[in-house]
Each structure stands twice: as structure tokens, then as C-alpha cells.
Coordinates of N, CA and C in Angstrom, one line a residue:
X1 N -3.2 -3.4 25.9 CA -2.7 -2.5 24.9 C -3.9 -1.8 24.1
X2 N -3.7 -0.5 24.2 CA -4.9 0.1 23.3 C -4.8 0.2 21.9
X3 N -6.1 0.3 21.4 CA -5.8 0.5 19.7 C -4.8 1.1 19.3
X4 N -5.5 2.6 19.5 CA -5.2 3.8 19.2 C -4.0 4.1 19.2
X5 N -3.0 3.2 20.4 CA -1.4 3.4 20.2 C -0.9 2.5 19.1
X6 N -1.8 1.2 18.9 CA -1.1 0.4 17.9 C -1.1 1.4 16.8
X7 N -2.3 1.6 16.2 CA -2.3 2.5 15.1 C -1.5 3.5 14.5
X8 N -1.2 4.4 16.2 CA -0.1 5.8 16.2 C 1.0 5.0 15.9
X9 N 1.6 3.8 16.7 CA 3.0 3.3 16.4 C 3.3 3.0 14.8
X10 N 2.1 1.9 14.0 CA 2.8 1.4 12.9 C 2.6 2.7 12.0
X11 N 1.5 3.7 12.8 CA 1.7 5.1 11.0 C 2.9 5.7 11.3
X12 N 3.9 5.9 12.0 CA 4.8 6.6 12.2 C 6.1 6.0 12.2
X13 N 5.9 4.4 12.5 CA 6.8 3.8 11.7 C 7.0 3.5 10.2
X14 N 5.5 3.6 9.6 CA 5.9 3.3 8.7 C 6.0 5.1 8.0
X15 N 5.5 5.8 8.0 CA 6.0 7.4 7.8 C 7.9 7.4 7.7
X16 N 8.4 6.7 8.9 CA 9.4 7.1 9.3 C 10.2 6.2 7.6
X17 N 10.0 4.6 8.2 CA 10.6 3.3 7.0 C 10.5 4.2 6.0
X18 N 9.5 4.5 5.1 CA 9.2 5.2 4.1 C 10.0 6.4 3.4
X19 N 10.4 7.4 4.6 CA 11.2 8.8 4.5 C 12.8 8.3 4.7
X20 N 13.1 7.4 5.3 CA 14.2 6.7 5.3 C 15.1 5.9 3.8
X21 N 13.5 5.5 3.4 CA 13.8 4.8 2.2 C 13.8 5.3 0.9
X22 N 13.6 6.7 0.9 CA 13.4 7.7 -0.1 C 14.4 8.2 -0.5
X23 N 15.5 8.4 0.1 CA 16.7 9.4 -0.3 C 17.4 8.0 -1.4
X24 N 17.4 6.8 -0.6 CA 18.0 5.5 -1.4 C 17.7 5.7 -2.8
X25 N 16.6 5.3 -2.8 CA 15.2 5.0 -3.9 C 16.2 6.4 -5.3
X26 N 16.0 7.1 -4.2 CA 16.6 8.3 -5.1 C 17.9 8.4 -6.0
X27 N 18.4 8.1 -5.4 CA 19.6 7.7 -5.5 C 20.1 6.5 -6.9
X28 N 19.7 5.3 -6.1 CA 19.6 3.9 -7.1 C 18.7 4.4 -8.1
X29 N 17.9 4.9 -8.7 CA 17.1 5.1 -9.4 C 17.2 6.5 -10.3
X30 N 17.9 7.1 -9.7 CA 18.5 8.4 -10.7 C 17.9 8.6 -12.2
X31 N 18.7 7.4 -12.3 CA 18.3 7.5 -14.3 C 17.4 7.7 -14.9
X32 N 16.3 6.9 -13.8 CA 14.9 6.5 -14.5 C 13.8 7.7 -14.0
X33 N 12.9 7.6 -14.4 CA 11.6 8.5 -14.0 C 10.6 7.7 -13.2
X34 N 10.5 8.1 -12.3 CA 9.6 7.2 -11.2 C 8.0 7.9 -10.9
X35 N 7.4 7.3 -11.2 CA 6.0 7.8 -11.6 C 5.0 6.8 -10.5
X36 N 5.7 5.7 -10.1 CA 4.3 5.4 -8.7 C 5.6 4.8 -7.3
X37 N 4.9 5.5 -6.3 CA 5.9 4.8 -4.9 C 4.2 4.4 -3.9
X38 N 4.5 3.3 -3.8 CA 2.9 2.5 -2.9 C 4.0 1.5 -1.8
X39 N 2.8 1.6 -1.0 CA 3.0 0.6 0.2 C 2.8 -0.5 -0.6
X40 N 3.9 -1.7 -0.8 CA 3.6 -3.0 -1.0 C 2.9 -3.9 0.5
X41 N 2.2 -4.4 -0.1 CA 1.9 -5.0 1.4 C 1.3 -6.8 1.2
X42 N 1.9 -7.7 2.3 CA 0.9 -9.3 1.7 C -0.6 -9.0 2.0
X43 N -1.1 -10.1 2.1 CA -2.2 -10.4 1.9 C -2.6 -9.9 3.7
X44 N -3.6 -9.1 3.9 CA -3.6 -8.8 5.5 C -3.0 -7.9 5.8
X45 N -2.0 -7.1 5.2 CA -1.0 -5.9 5.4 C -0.1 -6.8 6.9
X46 N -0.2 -8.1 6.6 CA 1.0 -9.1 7.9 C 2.5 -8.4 7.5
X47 N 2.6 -7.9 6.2 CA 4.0 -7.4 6.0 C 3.8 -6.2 5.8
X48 N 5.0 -5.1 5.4 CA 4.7 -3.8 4.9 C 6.0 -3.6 3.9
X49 N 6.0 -3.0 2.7 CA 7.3 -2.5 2.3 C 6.9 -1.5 1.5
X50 N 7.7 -1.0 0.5 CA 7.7 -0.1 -0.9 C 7.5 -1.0 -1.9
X51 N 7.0 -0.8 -3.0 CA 7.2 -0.7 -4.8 C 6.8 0.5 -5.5
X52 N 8.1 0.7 -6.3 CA 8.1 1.5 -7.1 C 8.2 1.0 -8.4
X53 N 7.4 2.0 -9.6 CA 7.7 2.0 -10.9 C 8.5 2.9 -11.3
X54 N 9.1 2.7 -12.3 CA 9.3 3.7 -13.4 C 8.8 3.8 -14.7
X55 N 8.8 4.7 -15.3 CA 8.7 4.6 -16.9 C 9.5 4.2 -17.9
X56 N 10.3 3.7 -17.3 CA 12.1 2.7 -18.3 C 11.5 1.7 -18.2
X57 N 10.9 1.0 -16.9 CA 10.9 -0.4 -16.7 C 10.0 -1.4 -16.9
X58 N 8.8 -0.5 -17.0 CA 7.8 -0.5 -17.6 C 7.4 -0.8 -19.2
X59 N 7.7 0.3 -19.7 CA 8.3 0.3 -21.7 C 9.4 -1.2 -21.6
X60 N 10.4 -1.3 -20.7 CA 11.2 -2.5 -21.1 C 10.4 -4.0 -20.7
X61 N 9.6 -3.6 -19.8 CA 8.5 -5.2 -19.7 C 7.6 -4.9 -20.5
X62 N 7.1 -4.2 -21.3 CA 6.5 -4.3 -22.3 C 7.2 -5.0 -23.7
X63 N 8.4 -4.4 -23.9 CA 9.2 -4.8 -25.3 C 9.4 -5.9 -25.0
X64 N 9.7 -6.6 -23.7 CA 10.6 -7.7 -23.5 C 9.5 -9.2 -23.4
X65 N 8.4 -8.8 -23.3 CA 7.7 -9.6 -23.4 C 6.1 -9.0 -24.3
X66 N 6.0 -9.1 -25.3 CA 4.7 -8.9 -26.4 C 3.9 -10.4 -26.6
X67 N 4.8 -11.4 -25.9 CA 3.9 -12.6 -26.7 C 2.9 -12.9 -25.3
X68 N 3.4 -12.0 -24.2 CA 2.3 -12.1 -23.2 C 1.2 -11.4 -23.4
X69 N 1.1 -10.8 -24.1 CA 0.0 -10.0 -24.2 C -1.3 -9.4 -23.0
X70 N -0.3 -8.7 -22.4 CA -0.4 -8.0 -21.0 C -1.1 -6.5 -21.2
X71 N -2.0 -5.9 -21.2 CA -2.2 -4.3 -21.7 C -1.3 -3.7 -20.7
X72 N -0.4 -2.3 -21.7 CA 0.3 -1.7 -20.9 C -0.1 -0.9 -19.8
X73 N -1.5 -0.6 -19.5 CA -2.4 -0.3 -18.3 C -2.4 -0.9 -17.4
X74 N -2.4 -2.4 -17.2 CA -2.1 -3.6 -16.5 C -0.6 -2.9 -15.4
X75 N 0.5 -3.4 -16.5 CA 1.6 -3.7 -16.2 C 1.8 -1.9 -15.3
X76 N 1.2 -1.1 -15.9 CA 1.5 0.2 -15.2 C 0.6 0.4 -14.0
X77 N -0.3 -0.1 -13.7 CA -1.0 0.4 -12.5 C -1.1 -1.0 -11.7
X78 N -0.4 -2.1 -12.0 CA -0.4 -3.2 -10.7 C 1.0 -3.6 -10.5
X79 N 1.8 -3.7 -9.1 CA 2.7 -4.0 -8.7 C 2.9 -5.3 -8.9
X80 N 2.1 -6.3 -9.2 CA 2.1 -7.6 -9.5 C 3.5 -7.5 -10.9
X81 N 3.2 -6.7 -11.8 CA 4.0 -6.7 -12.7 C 5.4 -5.6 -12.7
X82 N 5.4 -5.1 -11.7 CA 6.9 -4.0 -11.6 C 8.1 -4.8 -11.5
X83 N 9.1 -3.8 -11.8 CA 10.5 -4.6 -11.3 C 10.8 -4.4 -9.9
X84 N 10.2 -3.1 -9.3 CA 11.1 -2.9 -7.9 C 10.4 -3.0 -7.1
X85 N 10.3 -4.1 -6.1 CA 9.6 -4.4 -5.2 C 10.5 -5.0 -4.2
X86 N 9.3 -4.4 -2.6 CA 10.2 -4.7 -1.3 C 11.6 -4.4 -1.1
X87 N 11.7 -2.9 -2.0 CA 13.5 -2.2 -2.0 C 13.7 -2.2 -0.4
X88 N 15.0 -2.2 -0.1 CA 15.1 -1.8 1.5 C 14.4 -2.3 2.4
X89 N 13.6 -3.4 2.4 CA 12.9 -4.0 3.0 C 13.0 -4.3 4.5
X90 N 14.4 -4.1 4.7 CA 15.2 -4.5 6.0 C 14.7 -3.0 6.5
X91 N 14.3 -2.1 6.5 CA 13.9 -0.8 7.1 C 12.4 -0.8 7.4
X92 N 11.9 -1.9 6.9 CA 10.6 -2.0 7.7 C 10.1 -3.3 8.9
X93 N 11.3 -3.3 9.4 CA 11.6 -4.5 10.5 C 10.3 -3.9 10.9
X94 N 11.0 -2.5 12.0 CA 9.7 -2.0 13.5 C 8.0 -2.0 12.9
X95 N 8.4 -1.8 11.6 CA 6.5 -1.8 11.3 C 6.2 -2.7 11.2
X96 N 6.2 -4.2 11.0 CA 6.3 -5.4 11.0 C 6.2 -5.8 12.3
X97 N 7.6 -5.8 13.3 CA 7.1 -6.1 15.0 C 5.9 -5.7 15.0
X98 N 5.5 -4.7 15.3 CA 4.3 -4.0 15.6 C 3.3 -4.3 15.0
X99 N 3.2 -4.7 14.0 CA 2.3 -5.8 12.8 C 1.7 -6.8 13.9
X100 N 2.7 -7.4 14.0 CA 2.7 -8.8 14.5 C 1.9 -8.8 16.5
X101 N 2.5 -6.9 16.9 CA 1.6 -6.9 17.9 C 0.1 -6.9 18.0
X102 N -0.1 -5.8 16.7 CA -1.8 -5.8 16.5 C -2.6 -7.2 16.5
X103 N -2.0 -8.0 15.7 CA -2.6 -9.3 15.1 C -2.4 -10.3 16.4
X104 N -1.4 -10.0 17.1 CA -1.7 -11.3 18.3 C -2.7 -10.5 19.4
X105 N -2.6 -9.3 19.7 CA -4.2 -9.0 20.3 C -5.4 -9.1 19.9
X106 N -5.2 -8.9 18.3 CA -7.2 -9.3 17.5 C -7.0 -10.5 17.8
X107 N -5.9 -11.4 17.7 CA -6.4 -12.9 17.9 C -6.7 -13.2 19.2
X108 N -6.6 -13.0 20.1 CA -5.9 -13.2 21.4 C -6.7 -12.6 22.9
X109 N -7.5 -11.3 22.3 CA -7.9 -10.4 23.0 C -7.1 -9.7 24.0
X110 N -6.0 -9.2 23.0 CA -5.0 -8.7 23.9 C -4.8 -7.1 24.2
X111 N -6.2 -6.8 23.8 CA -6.4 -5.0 23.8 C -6.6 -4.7 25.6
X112 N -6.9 -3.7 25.6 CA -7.5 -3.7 26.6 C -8.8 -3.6 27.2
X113 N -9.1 -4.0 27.9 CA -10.6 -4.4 28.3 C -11.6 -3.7 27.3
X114 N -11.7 -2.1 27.3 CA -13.0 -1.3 26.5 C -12.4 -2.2 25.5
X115 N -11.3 -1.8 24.5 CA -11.1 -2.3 23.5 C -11.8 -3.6 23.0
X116 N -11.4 -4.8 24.1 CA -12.0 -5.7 23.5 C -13.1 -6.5 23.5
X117 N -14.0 -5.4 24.5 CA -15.3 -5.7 24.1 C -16.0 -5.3 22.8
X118 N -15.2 -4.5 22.5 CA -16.0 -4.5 20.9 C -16.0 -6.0 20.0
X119 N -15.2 -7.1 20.5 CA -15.0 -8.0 19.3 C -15.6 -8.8 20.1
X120 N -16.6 -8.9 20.7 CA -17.4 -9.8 22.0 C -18.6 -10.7 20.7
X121 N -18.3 -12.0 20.6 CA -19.4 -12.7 19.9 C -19.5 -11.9 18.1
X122 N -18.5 -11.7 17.6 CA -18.1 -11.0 16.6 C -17.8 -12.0 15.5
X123 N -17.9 -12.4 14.1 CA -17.6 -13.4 13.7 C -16.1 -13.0 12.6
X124 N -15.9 -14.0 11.9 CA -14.9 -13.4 11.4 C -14.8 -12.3 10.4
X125 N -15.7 -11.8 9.5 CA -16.1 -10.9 9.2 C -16.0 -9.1 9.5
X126 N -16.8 -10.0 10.9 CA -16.1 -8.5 11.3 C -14.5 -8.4 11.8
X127 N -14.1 -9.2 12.3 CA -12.4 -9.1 12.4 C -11.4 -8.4 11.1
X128 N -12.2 -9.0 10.2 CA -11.3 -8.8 9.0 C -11.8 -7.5 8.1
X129 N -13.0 -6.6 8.3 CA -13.4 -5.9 8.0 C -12.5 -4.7 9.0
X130 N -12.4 -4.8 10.4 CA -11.7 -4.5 11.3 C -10.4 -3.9 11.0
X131 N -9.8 -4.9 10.3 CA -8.1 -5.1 10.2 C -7.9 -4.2 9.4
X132 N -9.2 -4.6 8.4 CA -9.1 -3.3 6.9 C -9.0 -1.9 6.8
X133 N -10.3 -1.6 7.9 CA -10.2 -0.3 8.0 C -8.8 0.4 8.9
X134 N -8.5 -0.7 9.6 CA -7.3 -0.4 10.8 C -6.2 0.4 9.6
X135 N -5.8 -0.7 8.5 CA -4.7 -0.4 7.7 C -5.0 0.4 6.8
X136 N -6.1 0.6 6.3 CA -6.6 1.9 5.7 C -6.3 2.8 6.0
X137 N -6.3 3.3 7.1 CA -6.3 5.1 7.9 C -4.9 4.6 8.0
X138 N -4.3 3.8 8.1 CA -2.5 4.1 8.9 C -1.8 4.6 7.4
X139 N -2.3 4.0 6.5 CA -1.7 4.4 5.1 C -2.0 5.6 4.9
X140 N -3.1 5.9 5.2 CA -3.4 7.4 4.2 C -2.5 8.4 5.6
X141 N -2.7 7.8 6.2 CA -1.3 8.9 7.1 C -0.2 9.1 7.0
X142 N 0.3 7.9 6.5 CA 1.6 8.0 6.3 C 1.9 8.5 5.4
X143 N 1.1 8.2 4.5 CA 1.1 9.0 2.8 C 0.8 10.6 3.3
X144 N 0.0 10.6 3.8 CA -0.1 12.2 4.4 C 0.8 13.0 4.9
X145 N 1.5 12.2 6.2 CA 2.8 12.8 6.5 C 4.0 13.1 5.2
X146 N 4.0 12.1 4.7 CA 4.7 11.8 3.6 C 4.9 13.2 2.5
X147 N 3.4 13.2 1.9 CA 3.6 14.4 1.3 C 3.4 16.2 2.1
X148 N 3.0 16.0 2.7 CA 3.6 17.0 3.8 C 4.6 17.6 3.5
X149 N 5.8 16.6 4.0 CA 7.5 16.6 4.6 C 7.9 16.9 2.9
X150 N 7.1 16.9 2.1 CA 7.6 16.9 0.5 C 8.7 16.3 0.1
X151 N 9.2 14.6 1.0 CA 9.8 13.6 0.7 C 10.0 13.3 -0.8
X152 N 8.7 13.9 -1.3 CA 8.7 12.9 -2.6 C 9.5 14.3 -3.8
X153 N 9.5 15.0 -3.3 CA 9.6 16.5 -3.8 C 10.9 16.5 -4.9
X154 N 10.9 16.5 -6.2 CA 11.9 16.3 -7.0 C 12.3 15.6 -7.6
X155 N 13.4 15.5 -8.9 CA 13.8 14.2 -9.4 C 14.3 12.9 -8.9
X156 N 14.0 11.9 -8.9 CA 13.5 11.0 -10.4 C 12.4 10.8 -10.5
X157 N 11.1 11.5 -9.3 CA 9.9 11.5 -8.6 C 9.3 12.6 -10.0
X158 N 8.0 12.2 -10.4 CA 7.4 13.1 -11.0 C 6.6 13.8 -10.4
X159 N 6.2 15.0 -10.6 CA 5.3 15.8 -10.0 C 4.1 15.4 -9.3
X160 N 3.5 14.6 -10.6 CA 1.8 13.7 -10.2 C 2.3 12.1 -9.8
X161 N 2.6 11.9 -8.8 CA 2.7 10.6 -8.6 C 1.5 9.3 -8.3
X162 N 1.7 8.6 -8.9 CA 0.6 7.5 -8.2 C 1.2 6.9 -7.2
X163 N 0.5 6.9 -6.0 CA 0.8 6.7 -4.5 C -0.4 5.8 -4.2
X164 N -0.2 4.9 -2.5 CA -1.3 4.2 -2.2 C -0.6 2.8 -1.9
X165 N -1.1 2.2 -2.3 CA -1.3 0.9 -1.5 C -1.2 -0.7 -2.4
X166 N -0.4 -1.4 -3.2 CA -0.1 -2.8 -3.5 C -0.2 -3.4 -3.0
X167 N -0.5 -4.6 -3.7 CA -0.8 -6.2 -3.3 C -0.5 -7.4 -4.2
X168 N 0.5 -8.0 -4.2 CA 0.7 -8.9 -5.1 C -0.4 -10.0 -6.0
X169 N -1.5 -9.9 -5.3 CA -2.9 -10.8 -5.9 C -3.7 -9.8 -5.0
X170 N -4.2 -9.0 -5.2 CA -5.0 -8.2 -4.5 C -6.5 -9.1 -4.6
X171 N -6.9 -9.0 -3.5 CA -8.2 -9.7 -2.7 C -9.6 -8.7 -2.7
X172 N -10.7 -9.0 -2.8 CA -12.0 -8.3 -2.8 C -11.2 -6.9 -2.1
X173 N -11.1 -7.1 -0.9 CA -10.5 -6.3 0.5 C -9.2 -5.6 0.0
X174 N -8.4 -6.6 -0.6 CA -7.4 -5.8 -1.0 C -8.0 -4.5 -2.0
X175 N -8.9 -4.9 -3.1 CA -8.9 -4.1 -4.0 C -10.0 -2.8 -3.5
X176 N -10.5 -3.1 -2.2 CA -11.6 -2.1 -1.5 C -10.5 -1.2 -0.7
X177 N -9.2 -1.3 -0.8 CA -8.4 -0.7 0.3 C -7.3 0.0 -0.7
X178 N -7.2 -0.3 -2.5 CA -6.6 0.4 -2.9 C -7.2 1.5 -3.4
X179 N -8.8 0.8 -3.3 CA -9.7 2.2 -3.7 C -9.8 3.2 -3.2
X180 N -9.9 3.0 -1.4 CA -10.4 3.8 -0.6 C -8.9 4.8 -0.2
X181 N -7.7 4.0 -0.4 CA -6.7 4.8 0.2 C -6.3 5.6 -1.1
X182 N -6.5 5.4 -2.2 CA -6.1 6.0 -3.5 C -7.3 7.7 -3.4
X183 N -8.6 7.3 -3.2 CA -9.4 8.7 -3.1 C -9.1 9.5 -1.9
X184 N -8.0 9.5 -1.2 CA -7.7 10.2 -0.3 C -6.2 11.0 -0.4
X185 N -5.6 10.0 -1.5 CA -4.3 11.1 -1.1 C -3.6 10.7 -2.7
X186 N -4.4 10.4 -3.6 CA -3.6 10.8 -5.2 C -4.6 11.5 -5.6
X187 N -4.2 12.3 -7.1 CA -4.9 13.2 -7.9 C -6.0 12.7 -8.5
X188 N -6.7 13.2 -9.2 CA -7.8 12.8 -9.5 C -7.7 12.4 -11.0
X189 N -6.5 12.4 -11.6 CA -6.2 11.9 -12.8 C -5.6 10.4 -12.7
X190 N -5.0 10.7 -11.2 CA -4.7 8.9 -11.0 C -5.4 8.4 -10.6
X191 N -6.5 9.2 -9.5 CA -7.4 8.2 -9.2 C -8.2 7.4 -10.1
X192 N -9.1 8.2 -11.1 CA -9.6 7.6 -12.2 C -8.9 6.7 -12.4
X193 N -7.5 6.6 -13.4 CA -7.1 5.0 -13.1 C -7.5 4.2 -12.4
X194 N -6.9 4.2 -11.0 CA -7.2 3.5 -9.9 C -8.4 2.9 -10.2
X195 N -9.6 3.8 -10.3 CA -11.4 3.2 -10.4 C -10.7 2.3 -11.7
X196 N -10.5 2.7 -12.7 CA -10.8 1.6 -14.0 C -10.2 0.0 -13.6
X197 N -8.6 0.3 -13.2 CA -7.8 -0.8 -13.0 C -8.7 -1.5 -12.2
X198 N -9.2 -1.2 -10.6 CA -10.2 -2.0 -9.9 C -10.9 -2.6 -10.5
X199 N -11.8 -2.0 -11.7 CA -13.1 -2.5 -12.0 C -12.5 -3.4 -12.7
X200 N -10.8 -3.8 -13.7 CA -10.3 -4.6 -14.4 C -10.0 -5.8 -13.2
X201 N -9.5 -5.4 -12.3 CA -9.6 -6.6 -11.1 C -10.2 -6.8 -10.9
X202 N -11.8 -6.7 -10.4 CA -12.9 -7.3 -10.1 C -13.5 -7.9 -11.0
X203 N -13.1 -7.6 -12.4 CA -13.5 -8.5 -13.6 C -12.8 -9.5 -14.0
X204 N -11.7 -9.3 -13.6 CA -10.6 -10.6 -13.6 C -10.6 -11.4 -12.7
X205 N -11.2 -11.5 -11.6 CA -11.3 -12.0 -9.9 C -12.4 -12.7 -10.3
X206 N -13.3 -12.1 -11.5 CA -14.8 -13.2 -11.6 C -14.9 -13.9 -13.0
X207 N -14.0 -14.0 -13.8 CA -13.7 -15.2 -14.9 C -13.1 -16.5 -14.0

């Protein structure tokens, strides 16, 4: 199996999961103002889904809890703290199979021959640097296709959305892959976020 088709398969599945799961999103969420839609993903991108915020749900985990003393920055720019997570989840079966194909050929050497002489005497390092950049480019495509198709185009969606990439405990890697997929396809008013929040998780990753 060659890379190149794994890659084409899970960005277009997950483009597809994604545009599938938007009209929903839309829908159930009417009321509210939805200001970030990211690829949720575990640890390794082994899974794939959505989380979205709003600005209701957000203000209400703030009031609802003050004795945590959470900065509202926090609770707004990390999925760790949202309410809507893994919506529809059942729509990202095919990206998931196909998950599961990539990872038993990096394990397995199940590419095809050019392919897997690249991971010839390779240690784990580079495997996992590998994976990163693999899931890196499939996101910013899909996000690409994504705003393209102007999926996101209209209410309960705000204009500037924060878009990109979650992780429930985001990992060195994790937080190198929210950085890198965030300077490629949100504005430069979220991005800045994005840089600050990082530098608040790399500072929190080292207490």
C-alpha cells in the first residue's frame, strides 16, 4: 500500500465526515454562536472526530464553576474544557478504518517496498515524527477543502472561526501540530491565540 493513497483516503474522508457533520452541528446548535469547529483527535490522531464551542457554553462553564479558577482563555481555546465533543462520532467510522490501516503498515511494514525503505534502521523517533507530519498535511486539507466548499458559511458559525486541530491532554507533538496546522488555515487574530495558549501548555507540561 502506498503512502500517498493512505493520506488521499483519510483527507477526503475526513473532508467528507466533517461536511456531513456540519449541517447537524447546525441545526442542534442553532441557538448558540459557534466560534471554534477543530478536529478532535486521541493521542496519535488513532481516532478522529469534531469539537465545537460556543459562546453560551463557555460563559456557562465559567459561571458554573468560579471556585475552579480556570482563566477564561483556558476554557476558550482548549477542547479539554468544551461541552461538545466527538458530536456525530458514528460519521467518522471510514476515517478511523483507514487510521487503523496507516498504523498497521508503519508497524508492520506494510507499505510498499520504495515506501518502506524509508523506515529501514529508523528508531522510534522518527516513526512518530513521521505520523506527525502524516496528520498534519491531512488536516490542513481537509480544513482547506472545508473552507473552500464554504461549509462553514453562516449562522450559528461566526465569520472568524477558530479551526484546527484538539487533543484532550495535548502532548509536546500534540501541541507542535496545533501550532503548525493552526498557521496554515485560521486568521491571524486566532492564530496569535493559538501561539499564546501553546506557550500556556508548554508551561503547564513543565510545572
Amino acid at each position: 500500500m502506498k503512502i500517498v493513497d493512505l493520506e488521499n483516503s483519510i483527507a477526503e474522508k475526513l473532508f467528507v465526515a466533517m461536511g456531513t457533520c456540519i449541517p447537524l452541528i447546525r441545526q442542534e446548535l442553532a441557538n448558540e454562536t459557534i466560534y471554534a469547529f477543530t478536529v478532535f483527535c486521541a493521542s496519535g490522531c488513532t481516532s478522529m472526530g469534531v469539537a465545537v464551542s460556543t459562546r453560551e457554553s463557555v460563559a456557562d462553564s465559567i459561571h458554573e464553576n468560579p471556585a475552579l479558577d480556570i482563566p477564561s482563555d483556558v476554557i476558550q481555546m482548549n477542547a479539554a474544557e468544551w461541552k461538545y465533543l466527538n458530536i456525530h462520532h458514528e460519521l467518522f467510522a471510514d476515517v478511523e478504518m483507514v487510521i487503523d490501516d496507516f498504523y498497521d503498515c508503519l508497524h508492520d511494514s506494510g507499505f510498499d517496498e520504495e515506501d518502506d525503505a524509508q523506515f529501514l534502521d529508523k528508531n522510534s523517533d522518527y516513526f512518530n515524527e513521521f505520523a506527525r507530519d502524516f496528520f498534519t498535511r491531512i488536516v490542513i486539507r481537509a480544513f482547506s477543502q472545508l473552507k473552500q466548499a464554504g461549509d462553514l458559511r453562516g449562522t450559528p458559525f461566526e465569520d472568524d472561526l477558530l479551526l484546527g486541530i484538539q487533543f484532550p491532554d495535548p502532548s509536546p507533538t500534540g501541541i507542535y501540530m496545533i501550532r503548525e496546522i493552526s498557521s496554515q488555515i485560521n486568521s491571524n487574530v486566532w492564530h496569535d491565540r493559538i501561539e499564546q495558549n501553546c506557550r500556556y501548555l508548554e508551561q503547564f507540561r513543565d510545572t
